[in-house]
């Protein structure tokens, strides 16, 4: 059975650490790790911006510059692939700074072994793919929501409208792009009907097949 190929870029200024890291990922039973290596900050950043790898391993110290700087520039350039920070010392502040700068994970070199590094790579790639899948689903949902010919809106538990599609806004002549909240109660023709509607919603947490009379922005 063919192995899954994972392309990794290691940005590390110490050749011995590169050789050691590469040895951790050789002869893996499940994955075929293809590892590229860059030892200079500028060349490493340039390779990251090419966005040609599945995951990036970045050393915290890169000459006079740091992996934190590289992380920030890569994220600012729109690179969203997982980046794991590698450091020679276990430091809480370095951990915090790395994650705040966009690192997906943080590993101490002295604690790394074959299984730990493989697990970190696998976990962060799975997380990344899950996030990408959710974003694709959100885009599809947004397209269906906006292009539906039916008037559709989303309200919170207080029945304040937080989003609506074009058909809804056109039908009722209402727009709530401003900071002012649009309350569903203001669209009911009859206040008594709204009170019954809200009571049922508060009791059951849903409304099913209820016919109501609404009014548009001009009161029609």
Short mmCIF file of C-alpha atoms in Angstrom, two decimals:
data_model
loop_
_atom_site.label_atom_id
_atom_site.label_comp_id
_atom_site.label_asym_id
_atom_site.label_seq_id
_atom_site.Cartn_x
_atom_site.Cartn_y
_atom_site.Cartn_z
CA UNK A 1 0.00 0.00 0.00
CA UNK A 2 1.53 3.36 -1.02
CA UNK A 3 2.39 5.79 1.76
CA UNK A 4 0.93 9.28 2.07
CA UNK A 5 3.53 11.81 0.93
CA UNK A 6 4.07 14.83 3.20
CA UNK A 7 6.28 17.66 1.94
CA UNK A 8 8.08 19.51 4.73
CA UNK A 9 10.36 22.52 4.72
CA UNK A 10 12.79 22.74 7.64
CA UNK A 11 14.30 26.18 8.28
CA UNK A 12 17.26 25.53 10.55
CA UNK A 13 20.69 27.18 10.70
CA UNK A 14 22.42 24.18 12.29
CA UNK A 15 23.22 21.33 9.88
CA UNK A 16 23.54 18.81 12.73
CA UNK A 17 19.98 19.61 13.85
CA UNK A 18 18.79 19.24 10.26
CA UNK A 19 20.38 15.80 9.99
CA UNK A 20 18.91 14.79 13.36
CA UNK A 21 15.43 16.01 12.43
CA UNK A 22 15.59 14.22 9.11
CA UNK A 23 16.59 10.99 10.86
CA UNK A 24 13.46 11.17 13.03
CA UNK A 25 11.28 11.06 9.92
CA UNK A 26 13.02 8.37 7.89
CA UNK A 27 11.60 4.88 7.41
CA UNK A 28 8.18 5.88 8.73
CA UNK A 29 5.65 3.08 8.31
CA UNK A 30 2.73 5.31 7.37
CA UNK A 31 4.14 8.46 5.77
CA UNK A 32 6.76 9.27 3.18
CA UNK A 33 8.27 12.50 4.48
CA UNK A 34 9.98 14.62 1.84
CA UNK A 35 12.16 17.16 3.65
CA UNK A 36 13.69 20.28 2.12
CA UNK A 37 16.15 22.38 4.10
CA UNK A 38 17.00 26.07 4.22
CA UNK A 39 19.48 27.51 6.72
CA UNK A 40 19.13 31.25 6.04
CA UNK A 41 16.26 33.46 7.19
CA UNK A 42 15.67 35.27 3.89
CA UNK A 43 15.84 32.15 1.72
CA UNK A 44 13.66 30.27 4.16
CA UNK A 45 11.01 32.99 4.12
CA UNK A 46 11.12 33.07 0.33
CA UNK A 47 10.52 29.32 0.19
CA UNK A 48 7.63 29.58 2.66
CA UNK A 49 5.98 32.27 0.56
CA UNK A 50 6.02 29.87 -2.39
CA UNK A 51 3.44 27.87 -0.39
CA UNK A 52 4.69 24.63 -1.97
CA UNK A 53 4.97 22.50 1.18
CA UNK A 54 2.39 20.86 3.43
CA UNK A 55 4.01 21.95 6.69
CA UNK A 56 6.94 24.03 7.95
CA UNK A 57 9.38 23.33 10.79
CA UNK A 58 11.03 26.57 11.90
CA UNK A 59 13.96 26.99 14.27
CA UNK A 60 13.51 29.70 16.88
CA UNK A 61 17.01 31.12 16.33
CA UNK A 62 18.05 31.88 12.76
CA UNK A 63 21.30 33.83 13.01
CA UNK A 64 20.61 37.40 14.05
CA UNK A 65 16.88 36.94 13.44
CA UNK A 66 14.29 34.64 14.92
CA UNK A 67 11.68 32.18 13.84
CA UNK A 68 9.10 34.49 15.41
CA UNK A 69 9.96 37.16 12.83
CA UNK A 70 9.70 34.61 10.04
CA UNK A 71 6.33 33.41 11.32
CA UNK A 72 4.93 36.92 11.43
CA UNK A 73 6.09 37.75 7.91
CA UNK A 74 4.78 34.48 6.52
CA UNK A 75 1.36 34.94 8.11
CA UNK A 76 1.26 38.56 6.93
CA UNK A 77 1.91 37.26 3.40
CA UNK A 78 -1.19 35.07 3.66
CA UNK A 79 0.48 31.70 4.23
CA UNK A 80 -1.92 29.58 6.28
CA UNK A 81 -0.16 26.19 6.24
CA UNK A 82 0.85 24.72 9.64
CA UNK A 83 4.14 26.01 11.06
CA UNK A 84 5.78 24.29 14.03
CA UNK A 85 8.33 26.20 16.07
CA UNK A 86 11.45 24.30 17.21
CA UNK A 87 13.55 25.67 20.08
CA UNK A 88 16.54 24.51 22.04
CA UNK A 89 15.18 25.68 25.39
CA UNK A 90 11.83 25.13 27.06
CA UNK A 91 10.54 28.66 27.71
CA UNK A 92 6.97 29.54 28.60
CA UNK A 93 7.31 33.03 27.10
CA UNK A 94 8.77 31.66 23.86
CA UNK A 95 5.84 29.25 23.68
CA UNK A 96 3.35 32.10 24.15
CA UNK A 97 5.13 34.36 21.65
CA UNK A 98 5.28 31.56 19.07
CA UNK A 99 1.58 30.75 19.28
CA UNK A 100 0.63 34.44 19.24
CA UNK A 101 2.70 34.88 16.07
CA UNK A 102 0.88 32.11 14.24
CA UNK A 103 2.69 28.89 15.16
CA UNK A 104 0.49 25.81 15.05
CA UNK A 105 2.66 24.02 17.63
CA UNK A 106 5.81 24.37 19.74
CA UNK A 107 8.40 21.64 20.29
CA UNK A 108 11.57 21.58 22.41
CA UNK A 109 14.44 19.97 20.49
CA UNK A 110 15.78 18.02 23.46
CA UNK A 111 12.40 16.35 23.92
CA UNK A 112 11.77 15.44 20.27
CA UNK A 113 11.83 11.81 19.18
CA UNK A 114 10.47 9.87 16.21
CA UNK A 115 6.95 9.34 17.53
CA UNK A 116 6.55 12.84 19.03
CA UNK A 117 7.55 14.62 15.82
CA UNK A 118 5.45 12.34 13.62
CA UNK A 119 2.44 12.82 15.89
CA UNK A 120 2.84 16.62 15.95
CA UNK A 121 3.03 16.76 12.15
CA UNK A 122 0.06 14.45 11.71
CA UNK A 123 -2.09 16.26 14.30
CA UNK A 124 -1.41 19.74 12.93
CA UNK A 125 -2.05 18.67 9.34
CA UNK A 126 -5.36 17.11 10.39
CA UNK A 127 -6.31 20.32 12.21
CA UNK A 128 -5.39 22.39 9.17
CA UNK A 129 -7.41 20.22 6.80
CA UNK A 130 -10.41 20.34 9.16
CA UNK A 131 -10.27 24.13 9.24
CA UNK A 132 -10.00 24.32 5.44
CA UNK A 133 -13.01 21.99 5.09
CA UNK A 134 -15.05 24.18 7.44
CA UNK A 135 -14.13 27.29 5.47
CA UNK A 136 -15.20 25.65 2.22
CA UNK A 137 -18.51 24.67 3.80
CA UNK A 138 -19.00 28.23 5.06
CA UNK A 139 -18.42 29.61 1.57
CA UNK A 140 -20.95 27.14 0.09
CA UNK A 141 -23.46 28.02 2.80
CA UNK A 142 -22.99 31.74 2.20
CA UNK A 143 -23.58 31.32 -1.54
CA UNK A 144 -26.75 29.26 -0.97
CA UNK A 145 -27.93 31.72 1.68
CA UNK A 146 -27.42 34.85 -0.41
CA UNK A 147 -28.67 33.46 -3.73
CA UNK A 148 -31.81 31.79 -2.41
CA UNK A 149 -35.03 33.19 -3.90
CA UNK A 150 -36.71 32.64 -0.54
CA UNK A 151 -36.43 35.33 2.09
CA UNK A 152 -34.11 33.96 4.78
CA UNK A 153 -32.84 35.55 7.97
CA UNK A 154 -30.88 34.54 11.07
CA UNK A 155 -31.88 35.77 14.51
CA UNK A 156 -30.37 35.37 17.98
CA UNK A 157 -32.18 34.14 21.09
CA UNK A 158 -33.55 37.63 21.68
CA UNK A 159 -35.09 37.52 18.18
CA UNK A 160 -32.80 40.26 16.93
CA UNK A 161 -31.95 39.77 13.25
CA UNK A 162 -28.20 39.35 12.87
CA UNK A 163 -28.10 38.39 9.19
CA UNK A 164 -30.42 38.19 6.19
CA UNK A 165 -30.19 37.44 2.51
CA UNK A 166 -30.93 39.73 -0.42
CA UNK A 167 -34.43 38.30 -0.99
CA UNK A 168 -35.36 39.13 2.60
CA UNK A 169 -34.00 42.67 2.43
CA UNK A 170 -35.70 43.31 -0.92
CA UNK A 171 -39.06 41.85 0.17
CA UNK A 172 -39.30 43.89 3.35
CA UNK A 173 -37.25 46.88 2.30
CA UNK A 174 -35.07 46.63 5.38
CA UNK A 175 -31.32 46.87 5.64
CA UNK A 176 -29.31 46.29 8.79
CA UNK A 177 -25.75 46.78 7.69
CA UNK A 178 -25.34 49.52 10.28
CA UNK A 179 -24.66 49.03 13.98
CA UNK A 180 -28.35 49.43 14.75
CA UNK A 181 -29.99 46.08 15.51
CA UNK A 182 -33.13 45.06 13.66
CA UNK A 183 -35.68 43.40 15.92
CA UNK A 184 -38.06 40.83 14.50
CA UNK A 185 -40.87 42.34 16.57
CA UNK A 186 -40.75 45.45 14.41
CA UNK A 187 -41.71 43.43 11.33
CA UNK A 188 -44.89 41.89 12.76
CA UNK A 189 -48.09 43.58 11.69
CA UNK A 190 -49.81 42.63 14.93
CA UNK A 191 -48.12 42.91 18.33
CA UNK A 192 -50.33 40.20 19.84
CA UNK A 193 -49.23 37.75 17.14
CA UNK A 194 -45.61 38.54 17.90
CA UNK A 195 -46.10 37.93 21.63
CA UNK A 196 -47.63 34.51 20.91
CA UNK A 197 -44.82 33.77 18.49
CA UNK A 198 -42.16 34.68 21.04
CA UNK A 199 -43.88 32.73 23.81
CA UNK A 200 -43.90 29.59 21.68
CA UNK A 201 -40.27 30.12 20.75
CA UNK A 202 -39.21 30.65 24.37
CA UNK A 203 -41.04 27.49 25.46
CA UNK A 204 -40.09 25.13 22.61
CA UNK A 205 -36.93 26.79 21.20
CA UNK A 206 -38.27 26.45 17.67
CA UNK A 207 -41.20 27.54 15.47
CA UNK A 208 -42.62 25.14 12.90
CA UNK A 209 -44.97 26.13 10.07
CA UNK A 210 -46.44 29.29 11.53
CA UNK A 211 -48.21 31.68 9.16
CA UNK A 212 -47.85 35.34 10.14
CA UNK A 213 -48.43 38.78 8.66
CA UNK A 214 -45.37 40.99 8.32
CA UNK A 215 -45.05 44.61 7.27
CA UNK A 216 -42.33 46.18 5.20
CA UNK A 217 -40.31 49.28 6.01
CA UNK A 218 -43.11 51.52 4.71
CA UNK A 219 -45.76 49.80 6.84
CA UNK A 220 -47.44 47.90 4.00
#
